[in-house]
Amino acid sequence: MAGDYDPYAIGGKPSDEGPRERVGASVGAGTSAANELRAIIERMERLAEEKSAIGDDEKAEMANAKARGFDTKAIRKIIKLRKQDPAQRSNEQTVLETYMAALGMLEDEQ
């Protein structure tokens, strides 16, 4: 029924447990839930900052590799391949070689 829906209750359903079940009441100013929420948000903000710093470090390391004459595309490809399961990597290599052979792209065939 229309009277059974409570937009402030968790899940939109009224509770028999009283105001503690209400979202607004559990995150009110000065409550432990508000402090917990604040701590979660602050941790997420710190993680975002760390993620950004790591991204900057990765860019700097790639720039260093490029300055030393390494092919950064090859480095990125190797990193991607090292993350893969060896069986998956082998399967993809086999499929790639099969397709290249079908197109006459392998040096053995020329």
mmCIF file of C-alpha atoms in Angstrom:
data_model
loop_
_atom_site.group_PDB
_atom_site.id
_atom_site.type_symbol
_atom_site.label_atom_id
_atom_site.label_comp_id
_atom_site.label_asym_id
_atom_site.label_seq_id
_atom_site.Cartn_x
_atom_site.Cartn_y
_atom_site.Cartn_z
ATOM 1 C CA MET A 1 0.000 0.000 0.000
ATOM 2 C CA ALA A 2 1.029 3.608 -0.486
ATOM 3 C CA GLY A 3 1.327 4.171 3.282
ATOM 4 C CA ASP A 4 3.789 1.299 3.652
ATOM 5 C CA TYR A 5 6.562 3.003 1.670
ATOM 6 C CA ASP A 6 8.991 5.077 3.730
ATOM 7 C CA PRO A 7 11.609 6.822 1.546
ATOM 8 C CA TYR A 8 13.851 7.420 4.569
ATOM 9 C CA ALA A 9 13.941 3.817 5.713
ATOM 10 C CA ILE A 10 16.585 1.424 4.419
ATOM 11 C CA GLY A 11 15.184 -0.263 1.322
ATOM 12 C CA GLY A 12 12.138 2.053 1.377
ATOM 13 C CA LYS A 13 10.289 -0.226 3.798
ATOM 14 C CA PRO A 14 9.196 0.784 7.282
ATOM 15 C CA SER A 15 10.900 -0.913 10.176
ATOM 16 C CA ASP A 16 9.667 -2.104 13.520
ATOM 17 C CA GLU A 17 13.026 -1.184 15.053
ATOM 18 C CA GLY A 18 12.297 2.525 15.265
ATOM 19 C CA PRO A 19 14.399 5.546 14.243
ATOM 20 C CA ARG A 20 17.777 3.753 14.393
ATOM 21 C CA GLU A 21 16.805 1.954 11.167
ATOM 22 C CA ARG A 22 16.271 5.226 9.358
ATOM 23 C CA VAL A 23 19.182 6.263 7.136
ATOM 24 C CA GLY A 24 19.015 9.930 8.134
ATOM 25 C CA ALA A 25 19.082 9.122 11.837
ATOM 26 C CA SER A 26 22.041 6.735 11.552
ATOM 27 C CA VAL A 27 24.255 9.250 9.748
ATOM 28 C CA GLY A 28 23.392 12.324 11.781
ATOM 29 C CA ALA A 29 26.034 14.827 12.847
ATOM 30 C CA GLY A 30 28.158 13.688 15.769
ATOM 31 C CA THR A 31 27.128 10.026 15.657
ATOM 32 C CA SER A 32 29.556 7.155 15.382
ATOM 33 C CA ALA A 33 28.074 6.346 11.954
ATOM 34 C CA ALA A 34 28.926 9.861 10.765
ATOM 35 C CA ASN A 35 32.472 9.447 12.090
ATOM 36 C CA GLU A 36 32.777 6.094 10.341
ATOM 37 C CA LEU A 37 31.481 7.598 7.089
ATOM 38 C CA ARG A 38 33.943 10.483 7.392
ATOM 39 C CA ALA A 39 36.807 8.012 7.954
ATOM 40 C CA ILE A 40 35.782 5.984 4.896
ATOM 41 C CA ILE A 41 35.641 9.097 2.717
ATOM 42 C CA GLU A 42 39.009 10.324 3.989
ATOM 43 C CA ARG A 43 40.595 6.905 3.295
ATOM 44 C CA MET A 44 39.153 6.933 -0.225
ATOM 45 C CA GLU A 45 40.542 10.434 -0.788
ATOM 46 C CA ARG A 46 43.991 9.332 0.440
ATOM 47 C CA LEU A 47 43.871 6.279 -1.837
ATOM 48 C CA ALA A 48 42.968 8.496 -4.804
ATOM 49 C CA GLU A 49 45.967 10.709 -4.023
ATOM 50 C CA GLU A 50 48.244 7.658 -3.761
ATOM 51 C CA LYS A 51 46.847 6.299 -7.030
ATOM 52 C CA SER A 52 47.605 9.603 -8.741
ATOM 53 C CA ALA A 53 51.136 9.622 -7.308
ATOM 54 C CA ILE A 54 51.716 6.054 -8.527
ATOM 55 C CA GLY A 55 50.478 7.049 -11.990
ATOM 56 C CA ASP A 56 52.948 9.928 -12.004
ATOM 57 C CA ASP A 57 55.742 7.546 -10.952
ATOM 58 C CA GLU A 58 54.828 5.143 -13.768
ATOM 59 C CA LYS A 59 54.945 7.980 -16.312
ATOM 60 C CA ALA A 60 58.322 9.103 -15.006
ATOM 61 C CA GLU A 61 59.693 5.549 -15.202
ATOM 62 C CA MET A 62 58.493 5.174 -18.792
ATOM 63 C CA ALA A 63 60.046 8.539 -19.668
ATOM 64 C CA ASN A 64 63.301 7.315 -18.112
ATOM 65 C CA ALA A 65 63.133 4.086 -20.143
ATOM 66 C CA LYS A 66 62.488 6.071 -23.325
ATOM 67 C CA ALA A 67 65.377 8.429 -22.556
ATOM 68 C CA ARG A 68 67.661 5.401 -22.178
ATOM 69 C CA GLY A 69 66.622 4.156 -25.634
ATOM 70 C CA PHE A 70 64.103 1.461 -24.729
ATOM 71 C CA ASP A 71 60.907 0.946 -26.737
ATOM 72 C CA THR A 72 58.100 1.888 -24.354
ATOM 73 C CA LYS A 73 55.440 0.138 -26.453
ATOM 74 C CA ALA A 74 57.372 -3.110 -26.124
ATOM 75 C CA ILE A 75 57.769 -2.568 -22.368
ATOM 76 C CA ARG A 76 54.024 -2.013 -21.970
ATOM 77 C CA LYS A 77 53.309 -5.139 -24.034
ATOM 78 C CA ILE A 78 55.680 -7.228 -21.913
ATOM 79 C CA ILE A 79 54.065 -5.956 -18.711
ATOM 80 C CA LYS A 80 50.653 -6.912 -20.107
ATOM 81 C CA LEU A 81 51.903 -10.376 -21.110
ATOM 82 C CA ARG A 82 53.508 -11.000 -17.716
ATOM 83 C CA LYS A 83 50.141 -10.371 -16.036
ATOM 84 C CA GLN A 84 48.505 -13.115 -18.091
ATOM 85 C CA ASP A 85 48.241 -16.753 -17.149
ATOM 86 C CA PRO A 86 50.978 -18.707 -19.032
ATOM 87 C CA ALA A 87 48.405 -21.030 -20.651
ATOM 88 C CA GLN A 88 46.325 -18.077 -21.833
ATOM 89 C CA ARG A 89 49.428 -16.325 -23.151
ATOM 90 C CA SER A 90 50.489 -19.479 -25.028
ATOM 91 C CA ASN A 91 47.018 -19.907 -26.505
ATOM 92 C CA GLU A 92 46.908 -16.301 -27.720
ATOM 93 C CA GLN A 93 50.393 -16.651 -29.243
ATOM 94 C CA THR A 94 49.342 -19.832 -31.076
ATOM 95 C CA VAL A 95 46.222 -18.167 -32.478
ATOM 96 C CA LEU A 96 48.240 -15.123 -33.540
ATOM 97 C CA GLU A 97 50.849 -17.267 -35.306
ATOM 98 C CA THR A 98 48.098 -19.295 -37.019
ATOM 99 C CA TYR A 99 46.454 -16.145 -38.335
ATOM 100 C CA MET A 100 49.771 -14.665 -39.429
ATOM 101 C CA ALA A 101 50.653 -17.875 -41.261
ATOM 102 C CA ALA A 102 47.276 -17.842 -43.018
ATOM 103 C CA LEU A 103 48.009 -14.303 -44.200
ATOM 104 C CA GLY A 104 51.573 -15.133 -45.277
ATOM 105 C CA MET A 105 53.076 -12.811 -42.697
ATOM 106 C CA LEU A 106 55.601 -15.213 -41.148
ATOM 107 C CA GLU A 107 59.212 -14.968 -42.330
ATOM 108 C CA ASP A 108 59.451 -18.777 -42.722
ATOM 109 C CA GLU A 109 57.070 -18.660 -45.662
ATOM 110 C CA GLN A 110 58.826 -15.967 -47.699
#
